[in-house]
Structure formats: structure tokens, C-alpha cells
PDB file of C-alpha atoms in Angstrom:
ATOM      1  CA  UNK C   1     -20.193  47.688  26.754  1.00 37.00           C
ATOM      2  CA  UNK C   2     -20.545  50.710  24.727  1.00 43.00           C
ATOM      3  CA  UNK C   3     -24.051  50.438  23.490  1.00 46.00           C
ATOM      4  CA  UNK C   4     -23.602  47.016  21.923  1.00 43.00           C
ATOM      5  CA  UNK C   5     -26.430  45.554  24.265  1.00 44.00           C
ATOM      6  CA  UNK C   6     -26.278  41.885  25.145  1.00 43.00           C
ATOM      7  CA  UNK C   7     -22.448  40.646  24.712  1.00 42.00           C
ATOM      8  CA  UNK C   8     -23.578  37.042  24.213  1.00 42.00           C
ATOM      9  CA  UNK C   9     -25.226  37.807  21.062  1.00 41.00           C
ATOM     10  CA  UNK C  10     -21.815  38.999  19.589  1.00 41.00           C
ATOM     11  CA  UNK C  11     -21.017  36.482  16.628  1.00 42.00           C
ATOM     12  CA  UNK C  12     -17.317  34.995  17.142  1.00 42.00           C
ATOM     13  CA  UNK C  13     -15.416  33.768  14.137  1.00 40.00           C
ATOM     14  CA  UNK C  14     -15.780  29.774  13.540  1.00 44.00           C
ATOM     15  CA  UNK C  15     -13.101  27.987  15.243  1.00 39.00           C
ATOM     16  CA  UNK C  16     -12.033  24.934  13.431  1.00 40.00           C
ATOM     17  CA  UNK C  17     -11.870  21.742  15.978  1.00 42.00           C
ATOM     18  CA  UNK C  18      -9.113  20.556  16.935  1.00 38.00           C
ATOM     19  CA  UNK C  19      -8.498  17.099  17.982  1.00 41.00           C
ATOM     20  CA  UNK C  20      -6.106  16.470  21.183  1.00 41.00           C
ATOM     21  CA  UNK C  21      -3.834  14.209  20.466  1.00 44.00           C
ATOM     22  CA  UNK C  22      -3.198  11.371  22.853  1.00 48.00           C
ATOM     23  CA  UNK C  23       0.363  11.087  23.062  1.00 48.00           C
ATOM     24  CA  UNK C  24       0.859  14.606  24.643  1.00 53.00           C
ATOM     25  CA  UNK C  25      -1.769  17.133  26.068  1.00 52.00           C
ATOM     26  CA  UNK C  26      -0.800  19.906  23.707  1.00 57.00           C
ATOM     27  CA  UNK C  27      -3.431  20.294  20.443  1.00 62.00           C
ATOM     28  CA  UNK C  28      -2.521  18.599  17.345  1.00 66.00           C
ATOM     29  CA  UNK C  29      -2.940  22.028  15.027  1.00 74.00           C
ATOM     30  CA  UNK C  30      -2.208  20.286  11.266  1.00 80.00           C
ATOM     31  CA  UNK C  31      -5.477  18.998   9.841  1.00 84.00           C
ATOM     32  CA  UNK C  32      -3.350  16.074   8.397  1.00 83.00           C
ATOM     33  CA  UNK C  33      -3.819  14.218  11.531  1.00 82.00           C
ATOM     34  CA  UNK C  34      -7.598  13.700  10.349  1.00 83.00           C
ATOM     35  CA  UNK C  35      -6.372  11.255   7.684  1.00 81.00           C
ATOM     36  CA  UNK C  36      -3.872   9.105  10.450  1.00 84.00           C
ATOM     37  CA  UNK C  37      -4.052   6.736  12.956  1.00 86.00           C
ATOM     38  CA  UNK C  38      -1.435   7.195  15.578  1.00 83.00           C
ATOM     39  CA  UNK C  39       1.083   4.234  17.232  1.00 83.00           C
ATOM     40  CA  UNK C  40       2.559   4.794  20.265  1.00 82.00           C
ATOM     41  CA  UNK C  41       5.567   3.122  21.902  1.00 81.00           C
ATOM     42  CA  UNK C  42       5.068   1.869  25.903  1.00 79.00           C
ATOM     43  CA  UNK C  43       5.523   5.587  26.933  1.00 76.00           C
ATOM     44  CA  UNK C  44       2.715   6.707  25.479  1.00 76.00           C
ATOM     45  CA  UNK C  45       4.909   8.994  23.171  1.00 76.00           C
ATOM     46  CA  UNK C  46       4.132   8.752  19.406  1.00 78.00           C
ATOM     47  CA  UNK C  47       6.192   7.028  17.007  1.00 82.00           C
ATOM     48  CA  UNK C  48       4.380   6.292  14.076  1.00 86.00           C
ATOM     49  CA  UNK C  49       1.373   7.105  11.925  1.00 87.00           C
ATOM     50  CA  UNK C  50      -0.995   4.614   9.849  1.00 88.00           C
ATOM     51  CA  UNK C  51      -2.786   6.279   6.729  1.00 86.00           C
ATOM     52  CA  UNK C  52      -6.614   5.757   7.013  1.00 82.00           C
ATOM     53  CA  UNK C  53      -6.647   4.614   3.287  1.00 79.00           C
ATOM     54  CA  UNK C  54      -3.774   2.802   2.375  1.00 82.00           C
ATOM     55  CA  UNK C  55      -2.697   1.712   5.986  1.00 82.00           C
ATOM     56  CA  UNK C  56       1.085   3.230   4.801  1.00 85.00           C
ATOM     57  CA  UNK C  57       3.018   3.068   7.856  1.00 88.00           C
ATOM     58  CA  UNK C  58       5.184   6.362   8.715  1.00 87.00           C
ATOM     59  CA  UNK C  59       7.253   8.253  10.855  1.00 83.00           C
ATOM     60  CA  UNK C  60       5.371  10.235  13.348  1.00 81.00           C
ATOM     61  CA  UNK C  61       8.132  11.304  15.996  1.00 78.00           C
ATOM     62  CA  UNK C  62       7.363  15.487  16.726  1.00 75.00           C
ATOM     63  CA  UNK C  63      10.732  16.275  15.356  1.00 76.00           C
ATOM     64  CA  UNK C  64       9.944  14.624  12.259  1.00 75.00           C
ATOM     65  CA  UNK C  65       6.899  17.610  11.377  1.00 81.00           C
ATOM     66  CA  UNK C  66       4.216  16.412   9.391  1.00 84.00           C
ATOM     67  CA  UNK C  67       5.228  17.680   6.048  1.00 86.00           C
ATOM     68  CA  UNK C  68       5.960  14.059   4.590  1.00 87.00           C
ATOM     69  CA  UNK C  69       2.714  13.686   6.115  1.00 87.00           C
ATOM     70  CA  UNK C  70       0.946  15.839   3.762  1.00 86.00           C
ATOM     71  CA  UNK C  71       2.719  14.634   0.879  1.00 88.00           C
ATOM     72  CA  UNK C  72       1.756  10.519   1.347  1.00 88.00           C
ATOM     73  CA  UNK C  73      -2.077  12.380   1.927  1.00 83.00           C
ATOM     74  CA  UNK C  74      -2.245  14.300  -1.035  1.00 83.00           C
ATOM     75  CA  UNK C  75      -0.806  11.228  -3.257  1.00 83.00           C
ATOM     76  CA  UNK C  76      -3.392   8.993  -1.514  1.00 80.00           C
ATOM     77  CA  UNK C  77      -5.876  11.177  -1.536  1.00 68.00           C
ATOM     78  CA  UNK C  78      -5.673  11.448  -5.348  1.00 64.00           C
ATOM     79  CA  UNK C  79      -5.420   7.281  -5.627  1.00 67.00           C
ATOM     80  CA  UNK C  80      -8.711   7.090  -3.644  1.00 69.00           C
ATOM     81  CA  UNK C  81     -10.104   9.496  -6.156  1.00 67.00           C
ATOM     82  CA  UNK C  82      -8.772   7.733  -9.121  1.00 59.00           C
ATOM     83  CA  UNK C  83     -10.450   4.634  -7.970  1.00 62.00           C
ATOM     84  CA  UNK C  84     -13.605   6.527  -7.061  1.00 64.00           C
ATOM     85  CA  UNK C  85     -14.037   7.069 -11.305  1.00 59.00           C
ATOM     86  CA  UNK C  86     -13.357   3.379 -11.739  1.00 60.00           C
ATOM     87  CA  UNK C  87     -15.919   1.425 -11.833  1.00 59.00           C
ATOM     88  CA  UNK C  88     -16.035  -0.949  -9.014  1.00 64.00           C
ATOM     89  CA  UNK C  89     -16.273  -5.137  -8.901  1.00 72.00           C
ATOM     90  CA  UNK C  90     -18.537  -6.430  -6.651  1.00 76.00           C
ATOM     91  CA  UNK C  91     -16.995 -10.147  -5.035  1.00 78.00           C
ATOM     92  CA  UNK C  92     -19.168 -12.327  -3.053  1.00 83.00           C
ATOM     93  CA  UNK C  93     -18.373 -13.218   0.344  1.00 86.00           C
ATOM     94  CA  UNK C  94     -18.990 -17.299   1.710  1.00 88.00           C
ATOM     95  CA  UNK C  95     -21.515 -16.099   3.720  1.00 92.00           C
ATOM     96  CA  UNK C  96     -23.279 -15.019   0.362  1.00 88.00           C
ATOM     97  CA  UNK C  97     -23.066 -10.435   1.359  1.00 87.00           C
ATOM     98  CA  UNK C  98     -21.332  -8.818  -0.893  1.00 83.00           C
ATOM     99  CA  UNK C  99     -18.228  -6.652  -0.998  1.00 82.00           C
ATOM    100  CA  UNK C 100     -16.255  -4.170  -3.458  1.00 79.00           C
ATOM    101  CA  UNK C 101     -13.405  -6.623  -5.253  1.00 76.00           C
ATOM    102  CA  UNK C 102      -9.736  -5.405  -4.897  1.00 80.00           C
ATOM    103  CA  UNK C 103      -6.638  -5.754  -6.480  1.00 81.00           C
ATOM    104  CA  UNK C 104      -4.212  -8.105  -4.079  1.00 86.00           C
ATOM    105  CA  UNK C 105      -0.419  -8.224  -5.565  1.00 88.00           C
ATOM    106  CA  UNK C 106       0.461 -11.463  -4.289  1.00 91.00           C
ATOM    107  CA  UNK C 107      -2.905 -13.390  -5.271  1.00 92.00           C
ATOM    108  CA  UNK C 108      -2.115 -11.714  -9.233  1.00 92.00           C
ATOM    109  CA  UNK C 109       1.335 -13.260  -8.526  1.00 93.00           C
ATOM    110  CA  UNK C 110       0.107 -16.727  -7.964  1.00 95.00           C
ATOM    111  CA  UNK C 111      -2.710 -16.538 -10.457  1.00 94.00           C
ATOM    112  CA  UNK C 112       0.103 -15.474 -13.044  1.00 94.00           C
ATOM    113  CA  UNK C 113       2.204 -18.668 -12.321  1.00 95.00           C
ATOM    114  CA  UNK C 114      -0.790 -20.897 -12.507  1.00 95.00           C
ATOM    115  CA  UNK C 115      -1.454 -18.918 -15.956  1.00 95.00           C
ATOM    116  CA  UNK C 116       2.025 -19.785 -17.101  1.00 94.00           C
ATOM    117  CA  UNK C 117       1.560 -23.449 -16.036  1.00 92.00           C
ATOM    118  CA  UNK C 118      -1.537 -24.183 -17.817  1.00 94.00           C
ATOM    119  CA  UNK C 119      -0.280 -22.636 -20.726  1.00 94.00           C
ATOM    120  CA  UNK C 120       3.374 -23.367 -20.984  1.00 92.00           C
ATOM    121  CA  UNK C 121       4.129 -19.725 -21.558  1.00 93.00           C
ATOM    122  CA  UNK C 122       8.039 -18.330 -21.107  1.00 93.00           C
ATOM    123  CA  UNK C 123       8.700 -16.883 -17.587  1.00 91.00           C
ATOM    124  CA  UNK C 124       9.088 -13.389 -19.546  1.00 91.00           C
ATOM    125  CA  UNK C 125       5.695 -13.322 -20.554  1.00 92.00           C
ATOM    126  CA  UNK C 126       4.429 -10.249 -17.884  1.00 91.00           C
ATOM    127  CA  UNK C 127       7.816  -8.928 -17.650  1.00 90.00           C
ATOM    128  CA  UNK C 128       7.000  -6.589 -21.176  1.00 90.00           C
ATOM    129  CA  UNK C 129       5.782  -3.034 -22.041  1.00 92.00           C
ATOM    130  CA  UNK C 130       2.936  -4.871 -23.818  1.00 93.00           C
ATOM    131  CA  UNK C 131       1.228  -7.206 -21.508  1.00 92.00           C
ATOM    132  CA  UNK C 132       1.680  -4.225 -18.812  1.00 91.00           C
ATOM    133  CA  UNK C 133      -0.667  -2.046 -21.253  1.00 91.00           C
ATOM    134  CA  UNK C 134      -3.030  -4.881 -21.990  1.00 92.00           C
ATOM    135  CA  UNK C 135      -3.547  -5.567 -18.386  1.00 90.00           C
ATOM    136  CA  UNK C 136      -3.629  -2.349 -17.295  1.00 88.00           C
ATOM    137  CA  UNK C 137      -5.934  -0.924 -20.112  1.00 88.00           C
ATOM    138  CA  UNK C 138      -8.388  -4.506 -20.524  1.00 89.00           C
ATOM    139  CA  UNK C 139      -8.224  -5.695 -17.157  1.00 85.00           C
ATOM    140  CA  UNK C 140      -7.213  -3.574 -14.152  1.00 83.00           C
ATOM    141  CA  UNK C 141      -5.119  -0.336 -13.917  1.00 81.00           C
ATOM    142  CA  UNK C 142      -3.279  -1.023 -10.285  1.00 81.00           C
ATOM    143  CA  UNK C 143      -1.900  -3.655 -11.986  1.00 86.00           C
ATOM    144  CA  UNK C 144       1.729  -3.582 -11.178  1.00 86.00           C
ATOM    145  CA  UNK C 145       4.314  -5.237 -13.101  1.00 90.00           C
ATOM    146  CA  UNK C 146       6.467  -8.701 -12.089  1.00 90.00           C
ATOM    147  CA  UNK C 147       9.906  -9.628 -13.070  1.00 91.00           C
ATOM    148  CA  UNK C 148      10.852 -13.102 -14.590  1.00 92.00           C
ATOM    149  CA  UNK C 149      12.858 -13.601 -11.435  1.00 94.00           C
ATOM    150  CA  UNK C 150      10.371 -12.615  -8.731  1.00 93.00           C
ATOM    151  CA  UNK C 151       7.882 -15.105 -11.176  1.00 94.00           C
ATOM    152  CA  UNK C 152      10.735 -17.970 -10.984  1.00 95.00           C
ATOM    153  CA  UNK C 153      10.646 -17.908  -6.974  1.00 96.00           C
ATOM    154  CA  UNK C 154       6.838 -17.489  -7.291  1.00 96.00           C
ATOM    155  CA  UNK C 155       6.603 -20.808  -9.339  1.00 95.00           C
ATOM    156  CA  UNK C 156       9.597 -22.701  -6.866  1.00 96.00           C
ATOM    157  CA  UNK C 157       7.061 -21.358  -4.198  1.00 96.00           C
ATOM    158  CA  UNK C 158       3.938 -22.771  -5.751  1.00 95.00           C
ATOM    159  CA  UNK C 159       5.492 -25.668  -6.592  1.00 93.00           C
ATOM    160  CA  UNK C 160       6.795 -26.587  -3.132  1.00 95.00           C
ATOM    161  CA  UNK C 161       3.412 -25.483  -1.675  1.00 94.00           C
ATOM    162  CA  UNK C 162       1.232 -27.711  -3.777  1.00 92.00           C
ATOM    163  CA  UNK C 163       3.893 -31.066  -3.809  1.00 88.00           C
ATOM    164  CA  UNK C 164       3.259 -30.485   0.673  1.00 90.00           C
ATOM    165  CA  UNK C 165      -0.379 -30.070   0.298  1.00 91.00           C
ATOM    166  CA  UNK C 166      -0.655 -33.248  -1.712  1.00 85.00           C
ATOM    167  CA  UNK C 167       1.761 -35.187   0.760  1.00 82.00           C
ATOM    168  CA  UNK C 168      -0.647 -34.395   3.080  1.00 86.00           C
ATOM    169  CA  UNK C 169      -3.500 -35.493   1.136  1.00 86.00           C
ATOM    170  CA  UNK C 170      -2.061 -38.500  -0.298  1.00 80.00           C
ATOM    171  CA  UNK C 171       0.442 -40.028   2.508  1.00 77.00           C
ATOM    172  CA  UNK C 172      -2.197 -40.809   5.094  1.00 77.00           C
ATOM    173  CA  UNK C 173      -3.107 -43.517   2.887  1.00 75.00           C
ATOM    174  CA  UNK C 174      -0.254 -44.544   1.081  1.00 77.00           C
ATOM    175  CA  UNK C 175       3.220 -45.725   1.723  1.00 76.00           C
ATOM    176  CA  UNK C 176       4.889 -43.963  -1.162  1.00 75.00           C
ATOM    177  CA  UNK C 177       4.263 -41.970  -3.830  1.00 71.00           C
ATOM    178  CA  UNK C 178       6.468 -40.869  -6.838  1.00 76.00           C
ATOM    179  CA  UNK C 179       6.119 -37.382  -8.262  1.00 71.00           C
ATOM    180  CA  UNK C 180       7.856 -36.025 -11.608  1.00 79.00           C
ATOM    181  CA  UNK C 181       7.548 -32.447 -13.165  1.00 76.00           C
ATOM    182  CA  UNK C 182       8.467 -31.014 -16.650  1.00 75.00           C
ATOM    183  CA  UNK C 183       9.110 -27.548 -16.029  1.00 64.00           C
TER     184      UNK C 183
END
């Protein structure tokens, strides 16, 4: 070859990988794909994508593209990046390890009727511009806000919950029981 001596010594341009994908044998070619889990129906054909961090559920079908693909990564991305500066809470585990502490929506939910409760506070309370910032700012910033009426069916919800748990506490060993509320 023209005086360039031994041809396997010739230095080829890096080749990203690429990662087949597994409903099809053609190559996946967006790098998007690194950040999603694939679901596939019973033909093997994909319908639907899971994002690695949030576990987001989205379209997936080849028509679709990946474009709104991109777009839930780069908005996750920069959540997972947000939280990275935060610092964390560490939350024990019953078997005594340890694990990062994370914001769950519907345990703040019940934890906010229970608050209400105890303190006899208007429904309204967490439905303002000011408890949002107080939260948010003293307390935790995923903190997402809750309407007086999604707190009302919280509290019928808690309500009923606890009034069956104590049935089934109490009744065993009782024939009957009267219970009154003041709410």
C-alpha cells in the first residue's frame, strides 16, 4: 500500500458504541437510549420507554422519533443535578443500613392531614403562596403544593382508614363500640 508499511498500524477514528436494540436488529443510533429502559408488547416490538431516573413512562413506538425523548432527558437530567447540590438525608432502614431519604407525595399528603388534626388548623392552610415558600425554602424544595379539596378527600381517606384499622383492633374483643368525631 503505497509505502505506508504495515496497514494494521493505521489509526481509525473512534467509533462510538452502539447498543442493538432488542426489539428490532437494526442499531439504535440516538445516544438517548442510554438513559431508557425499553417495554415491549408480546411481539417483541417496542412500545414504550422507562426513564432510568425518574421511571417516567413514554411513548417509544419508531414512528414516534425520540425527540420527546431528549426533551424528558435533558429536564431530568437537570433535576438529578439539582438534587446532586442538595444536601442529602440519610433514613434508616429496619434492618438498621442506611439509605438516602426522599421526598414521597402521598406520605407528605397524609403527614399534612395528621398535621391539621393535631392542630385544628383550616383545610386551606398548605393551599397558600406562603406555606409553599416556607416549605420549600425551610424544609424541602420538591415540595409540591396540595389543594384544600385533594386535603378534604385525604382526611375522608384517613379517617375511614384509621375508624377500619381500629374495628379490627377493637371488635375481636368487643361486641360494640361507639365512635364520635368533631371535625
Amino acid at each position: 500500500f503505497l509505502g505506508l508499511g504495515n496497514v494494521t498500524e493505521a489509526v481509525a477514528a473512534p467509533v462510538p458504541p452502539v447498543s442493538e436494540s432488542q426489539s428490532c436488529g437494526s442499531k439504535r443510533r440516538s445516544p438517548v437510549w442510554d438513559n431508557f429502559d425499553e417495554i415491549l408488547d408480546d411481539k417483541s416490538v417496542r412500545i414504550a420507554a422507562v426513564c432510568k431516573f425518574c421511571r417516567h413512562r413514554l411513548s417509544a413506538k419508531s414512528a414516534a422519533g425520540t425527540g420527546h425523548l431528549l426533551r424528558h432527558q435533558n429536564a431530568c437530567k437537570k433535576k438529578a443535578d439539582l438534587a446532586k447540590m442538595v444536601q442529602t438525608r440519610l433514613a434508616m432502614n429496619p434492618d438498621g443500613s442506611y439509605r438516602n431519604w426522599e421526598y414521597k407525595l402521598d406520605v407528605a399528603r397524609v403527614e399534612l392531614c395528621k398535621l391539621i388534626a393535631r392542630l385544628d388548623l383550616p383545610l386551606s392552610v398548605a393551599d397558600n403562596d406562603a406555606w409553599d415558600d416556607y416549605i420549600q425554602r425551610a424544609h424541602n424544595p420538591r415540595h409540591v403544593r396540595v389543594s384544600r379539596f385533594s386535603t378534604s378527600r385525604d382526611m375522608e381517606k384517613l379517617f375511614i382508614d384509621t375508624i377500619n384499622n381500629l374495628k379490627h383492633i377493637v371488635f375481636p374483643g368487643v361486641n360494640s363500640i361507639c365512635l364520635t368525631y368533631d371535625i
